[in-house]
Every structure is written in C-alpha cells, then in structure tokens.
Coordinates of C-alpha atoms and ligand atoms in Angstrom, one line a residue:
X13 CA 120.6 12.8 -66.6
X14 CA 118.4 14.2 -63.9
X15 CA 116.5 12.9 -60.8
X16 CA 113.7 15.4 -60.4
X17 CA 115.4 18.8 -59.9
X18 CA 118.8 17.1 -59.2
X19 CA 121.4 16.4 -61.8
X20 CA 122.6 12.8 -61.6
X21 CA 126.4 12.5 -61.6
X22 CA 127.3 9.0 -62.8
X23 CA 130.8 9.2 -61.4
X24 CA 129.7 10.2 -58.0
X25 CA 129.5 7.2 -55.7
X26 CA 128.3 7.4 -52.1
X27 CA 128.4 5.1 -49.1
X28 CA 125.7 5.3 -46.5
X29 CA 124.7 3.5 -43.4
X30 CA 124.6 3.8 -39.6
X31 CA 127.7 4.2 -37.5
X32 CA 130.2 1.4 -37.6
X33 CA 128.6 -0.2 -40.7
X34 CA 132.0 -0.5 -42.4
X35 CA 131.8 2.4 -44.9
X36 CA 135.5 3.3 -44.4
X37 CA 136.5 -0.3 -45.2
X38 CA 134.4 -0.5 -48.3
X39 CA 135.5 2.9 -49.5
X40 CA 139.1 1.7 -49.6
X41 CA 138.2 -1.5 -51.5
X42 CA 136.2 0.5 -54.2
X43 CA 139.0 3.1 -54.4
X44 CA 141.6 0.3 -55.0
X45 CA 139.5 -1.4 -57.6
X46 CA 139.1 1.9 -59.6
X47 CA 142.7 3.0 -59.2
X48 CA 143.9 -0.5 -60.4
X49 CA 142.0 0.3 -63.6
X50 CA 143.8 3.6 -64.0
X51 CA 140.9 5.8 -62.9
X52 CA 141.5 9.1 -61.3
X53 CA 139.7 8.7 -57.9
X54 CA 138.9 11.3 -55.2
X55 CA 137.9 9.9 -51.8
X56 CA 136.1 12.2 -49.5
X57 CA 133.6 12.4 -46.6
X58 CA 130.7 14.2 -45.1
X59 CA 130.4 16.2 -43.1
X60 CA 133.7 17.5 -44.2
X61 CA 135.9 17.2 -47.2
X62 CA 137.2 20.8 -47.3
X63 CA 139.0 22.8 -44.6
X64 CA 135.9 24.9 -43.9
X65 CA 133.6 21.9 -44.0
X66 CA 135.9 20.0 -41.7
X67 CA 135.7 22.9 -39.2
X68 CA 131.9 22.6 -39.4
X69 CA 132.2 18.9 -38.8
X70 CA 134.2 19.7 -35.6
X71 CA 131.3 21.9 -34.4
X72 CA 128.7 19.3 -35.3
X73 CA 130.4 16.5 -33.5
X74 CA 131.5 18.5 -30.5
X75 CA 129.3 21.5 -29.7
X76 CA 131.1 22.1 -26.4
X77 CA 128.1 20.8 -24.4
X78 CA 125.6 23.4 -25.8
X79 CA 122.4 21.8 -26.9
X80 CA 122.1 21.7 -30.7
X81 CA 118.7 22.4 -32.2
X82 CA 117.8 19.9 -34.9
X83 CA 117.5 22.7 -37.5
X84 CA 120.9 24.0 -36.5
X85 CA 122.3 20.5 -37.1
X86 CA 120.6 20.2 -40.5
X87 CA 121.6 23.6 -41.7
X88 CA 125.3 23.0 -40.6
X89 CA 125.2 19.7 -42.5
X90 CA 124.0 21.5 -45.6
X91 CA 126.5 24.4 -45.2
X92 CA 129.3 21.8 -45.1
X93 CA 127.8 19.9 -48.0
X94 CA 127.4 23.0 -50.2
X95 CA 131.0 23.9 -49.7
X96 CA 132.1 20.3 -50.3
X97 CA 130.1 20.0 -53.6
X98 CA 131.4 23.4 -54.9
X99 CA 135.0 23.1 -53.8
X100 CA 135.8 19.4 -54.2
X101 CA 133.1 17.2 -55.8
X102 CA 132.1 19.3 -58.9
X103 CA 135.7 20.2 -59.8
X104 CA 136.8 16.6 -59.6
X105 CA 133.8 15.4 -61.7
X106 CA 134.5 18.1 -64.2
X107 CA 138.0 16.8 -64.8
X108 CA 136.7 13.3 -65.3
X109 CA 137.6 11.8 -61.9
X110 CA 135.4 9.4 -59.9
X111 CA 134.4 10.7 -56.5
X112 CA 133.6 8.3 -53.6
X113 CA 132.0 10.1 -50.7
X114 CA 131.7 8.5 -47.3
X115 CA 128.1 9.8 -46.7
X116 CA 126.1 12.4 -48.7
X117 CA 122.6 13.8 -48.7
X118 CA 120.9 10.5 -47.9
X119 CA 122.4 10.8 -44.4
X120 CA 120.5 14.0 -43.8
X121 CA 117.2 12.3 -44.7
X122 CA 118.0 9.4 -42.4
X123 CA 119.5 11.3 -39.4
X124 CA 117.9 14.8 -39.5
X125 CA 114.7 13.6 -41.3
X126 CA 113.8 10.1 -40.0
X127 CA 115.6 10.2 -36.7
X128 CA 115.3 13.9 -35.6
X129 CA 111.8 14.2 -37.2
X130 CA 112.5 17.2 -39.4
X131 CA 110.3 17.9 -42.4
X132 CA 111.4 16.0 -45.5
X133 CA 110.0 18.8 -47.8
X134 CA 112.4 21.2 -46.1
X135 CA 115.4 18.8 -46.6
X136 CA 114.4 18.4 -50.3
X137 CA 114.3 22.2 -50.7
X138 CA 117.8 22.5 -49.3
X139 CA 119.0 19.6 -51.5
X140 CA 117.5 21.2 -54.6
X141 CA 118.7 24.7 -53.9
X142 CA 122.1 24.2 -52.3
X143 CA 123.3 20.9 -53.6
X144 CA 121.7 20.3 -56.9
X145 CA 123.3 16.9 -57.7
X146 CA 122.6 13.3 -56.9
X147 CA 125.0 10.3 -56.9
X148 CA 124.8 7.7 -59.7
X149 CA 125.2 4.9 -57.3
X150 CA 124.8 4.6 -53.5
X151 CA 125.8 1.6 -51.5
X152 CA 123.8 1.3 -48.3
X153 CA 125.6 -0.8 -45.6
X154 CA 122.8 -2.1 -43.5
X155 CA 123.6 -3.3 -40.0
X156 CA 121.6 -3.9 -36.8
X157 CA 122.1 -1.3 -34.1
X158 CA 123.4 -3.8 -31.5
X159 CA 126.1 -5.0 -33.9
X160 CA 127.0 -1.5 -34.9
X161 CA 127.4 -0.5 -31.2
X162 CA 129.6 -3.5 -30.6
X163 CA 131.9 -2.6 -33.5
X164 CA 132.3 1.0 -32.6
X165 CA 132.9 0.1 -28.9
X166 CA 135.6 -2.3 -30.0
X167 CA 137.2 0.3 -32.2
X168 CA 137.1 3.0 -29.5
X169 CA 138.7 0.5 -27.0
X170 CA 141.4 -0.3 -29.5
X171 CA 142.1 3.3 -30.6
X172 CA 141.3 5.1 -27.3
X173 CA 138.5 7.1 -28.9
X174 CA 135.2 8.2 -27.3
X175 CA 131.7 8.5 -28.7
X176 CA 131.0 12.0 -30.3
X177 CA 127.8 14.0 -29.8
X178 CA 125.7 12.1 -32.3
X179 CA 127.1 8.7 -31.4
X180 CA 125.9 9.3 -27.8
X181 CA 122.3 9.2 -29.0
X182 CA 120.1 6.3 -27.7
X183 CA 119.5 3.1 -29.6
X184 CA 116.0 4.2 -30.6
X185 CA 117.5 7.1 -32.5
X186 CA 119.7 4.7 -34.5
X187 CA 116.8 2.4 -35.2
X188 CA 115.0 5.3 -36.8
X189 CA 118.2 6.1 -38.8
X190 CA 118.3 2.6 -40.1
X191 CA 114.6 2.7 -41.0
X192 CA 115.1 6.0 -42.7
X193 CA 117.9 4.6 -44.8
X194 CA 115.9 1.6 -45.8
X195 CA 113.0 3.8 -46.7
X196 CA 115.3 5.8 -49.0
X197 CA 116.5 2.6 -50.6
X198 CA 112.9 1.5 -51.2
X199 CA 112.2 5.0 -52.7
X200 CA 115.2 4.9 -55.0
X201 CA 115.8 1.2 -55.9
X202 CA 117.7 2.0 -59.1
X203 CA 120.3 4.2 -57.3
X204 CA 120.6 2.7 -53.8
X205 CA 121.8 -0.9 -53.4
X206 CA 121.5 -2.4 -49.9
X207 CA 124.4 -4.5 -48.7
X208 CA 124.3 -6.9 -45.7
X209 CA 127.0 -5.3 -43.6
X210 CA 126.8 -8.0 -40.9
X211 CA 128.9 -10.3 -43.2
X212 CA 132.7 -10.5 -42.8
X213 CA 134.5 -7.4 -44.1
X214 CA 135.9 -9.2 -47.1
X215 CA 132.5 -10.4 -48.2
X216 CA 131.0 -6.9 -47.8
X217 CA 133.8 -5.5 -49.9
X218 CA 133.3 -8.2 -52.6
X219 CA 129.6 -7.4 -52.7
X220 CA 130.3 -3.7 -53.0
X221 CA 132.8 -4.3 -55.9
X222 CA 130.3 -6.5 -57.7
X223 CA 127.7 -3.7 -57.5
X224 CA 130.2 -1.2 -58.8
X225 CA 131.2 -3.5 -61.7
X226 CA 127.5 -4.1 -62.7
X227 CA 126.9 -0.3 -62.4
X228 CA 129.9 0.5 -64.7
X229 CA 128.7 -2.1 -67.2
X230 CA 125.4 -0.3 -67.3
X231 CA 127.1 3.0 -68.0
X232 CA 129.1 1.7 -70.9
Ligands
Z5A301 N1 125.6 12.8 -40.2 C1 124.3 13.3 -40.1 O1 123.7 13.3 -39.0 N2 123.8 13.9 -41.2 C2 124.5 14.1 -42.4 O2 123.9 14.6 -43.4 C3 125.8 13.5 -42.4 C4 126.3 12.9 -41.3 C5 126.6 13.6 -43.7 C6 129.7 11.5 -38.6 O3 129.7 10.7 -39.7 C7 128.3 11.7 -38.1 O4 127.6 12.6 -38.9 C8 127.5 10.4 -38.1 C9 126.3 10.7 -39.0 C10 126.2 12.2 -39.0 N3 127.1 10.1 -36.8 N4 126.8 9.0 -36.4 N5 126.6 8.0 -35.9 P1 130.8 9.6 -39.9 O5 130.5 8.8 -41.2 O6 132.2 10.2 -39.8 O7 130.6 8.7 -38.6 P2 130.3 7.2 -38.5 O8 129.2 6.6 -39.4 O9 130.0 7.1 -37.0 O10 131.6 6.5 -38.9 P3 132.2 5.2 -38.5 O11 131.8 4.8 -37.1 O12 133.7 5.3 -38.7 O13 131.5 4.1 -39.4 P4 132.1 3.3 -40.7 O14 133.0 4.2 -41.5 O15 130.8 2.9 -41.3 O16 132.8 2.1 -40.0 P5 134.3 1.6 -40.2 O17 135.2 2.6 -39.5 O18 134.6 1.2 -41.5 O19 134.2 0.3 -39.2 C11 134.0 0.5 -37.8 C12 134.6 -0.7 -37.1 O20 134.1 -1.9 -37.5 C13 136.2 -0.8 -37.4 O21 136.8 -1.2 -36.2 C14 136.2 -1.8 -38.5 O22 137.5 -2.5 -38.5 C15 135.1 -2.7 -38.1 N6 134.4 -3.4 -39.2 C16 134.2 -2.8 -40.4 N7 133.5 -3.7 -41.2 C17 133.4 -4.9 -40.5 C18 132.8 -6.1 -40.7 N8 132.2 -6.4 -41.9 N9 132.8 -7.0 -39.8 C19 133.4 -6.8 -38.6 N10 133.9 -5.6 -38.2 C20 134.0 -4.7 -39.2

C-alpha cells in the first residue's frame, strides 16, 4: 500500500491533537484493547521514542532561553523522527507488532506548517526523504484551545509541572495548530478520524476503540 511516495503501514496507529487533548489517555485504552487480544504492541511518542530522539526532545522543549528558528525546530523534529522510525517503528512493524505513536508527522504539518507558517512542500520533501512511511490510522483528538489550556493548567497544578517552550505559545498559535490538524483530516479523510475530545475521557476512549475495531475489520 502506498500514499503517494509514502508506504502505508497498516499496523502503525498515530494519535494527534493539540496539547491536553487526551492523547496519553486514549493511547492507554487502545494499547489495552490490543494487548487483551494477544497482540504485540509498542507504544511510543514523538518527539522522542529512542534515547537520542529523547535528547532532541529535551532540546526542543527547553532551548535554554535561546530563540529557536522555525526551521531549526522543524529539522530537529525530523531528525528525531527519522531516528525513531529507523530504530523503533520499522523494526517493531517488521516483527508483526502494532505500533501506537503519540504524535507523528501530522504534528509537523500542524505546528511547524500551519502554526509557524513553514512551507508545506518543504515538509513533504522531508517526510518523503527521511520518513517514508504513513500510518494506517490516525485518531485526531479535537479540542478547543480554552478547554485544552484549562486541562493542562489543572494537570500542571496537580503534578507541579510548568509549561514548556512550545506550550508557552499564545492562544492564536494553538488556534492555527487546531486548524492545521482539521485541514489534514479534510485532506486525508480515509486515514484521519476526528474525535470530539471535549467529551468525558471514557467516552473519548470508547470512540477511539470503536474506530480501531472498524479499522481492523476493514483490514481483515
Ligand atoms: N510537536 C511539534 O511541534 N511538531 C512535531 O512534529 C511533534 C511535536 C511530533 C510535545 O508533544 C510538543 O511537541 C507539543 C507539540 C510539539 N507541544 N505542544 N503543545 P507532547 O505530545 O509531548 O505534548 P502535549 O501535546 O503538550 O502533551 P500533553 O499535554 O500531555 O497532551 P495529551 O497527551 O493529549 O493529554 P493527556 O496527558 O492525556 O491529558 C492532559 C490532561 O487532561 C490530564 O490531566 C488528563 O487527565 C486530562 N484529560 C484527558 N482527557 C480528558 C477528558 N476527556 N476530559 C477531561 N480531562 C481529560
């Protein structure tokens, strides 16, 4: 299977959305559903997923106060992704495992493309050259910016965390991220399913599992 120059990987599932949309929560529900059926499941995240890519994540989220150029940010995201794909995702898929990634290339189109204003053609060139694969199914957790802020503030208060470099962006930035994701969903309606992430966590997880079940029936 291929999506343009990309090879579609049916067992690669990705979760996308703005901050605080509930990706981590949904990822656990999907993992549990697959594990219960005896599947080998690898859960991972971007940026990150390998020791080197996690170090790049650290640089991306805390640049020590130095301004980060949008192209630097994009190239670091893709450096981490290339490493992640080569070291973790492709080997897991090759042994027949399912891979669930908390974020993947759609995030670069939404954050660095739609929100930072970088050229989509350049992102496509990086995706084709340095990534080469596309998920079979992507669940986009769509949530309004104000609700997302309230959730992450609540979590930070509970856990004593603080917003990172990207989380400190203004609401307008996150509005553009949201629009960017929805535009991707409109462009790839077969792959990207949009979930209403404003619902209670259990309802969002149920919707995610229903999409996964329908997707798996389609593969059979
Ligand atoms: N980034 C990028 O710019 N370009 C790229 O190519 C990639 C990433 C790959 C780090 O990603 C940053 O990198 C991210 C995008 C950028 N920056 N931002 N913003 P990340 O995925 O690690 O960061 P994040 O999106 O900010 O993660 P997050 O805040 O942990 O979001 P989440 O995983 O979607 O949310 P959660 O942890 O599952 O839930 C957040 C809180 O809400 C928590 O207290 C939950 O208990 C609560 N929650 C969850 N679901 C619900 C519902 N349904 N109702 C009520 N409360 C809920």
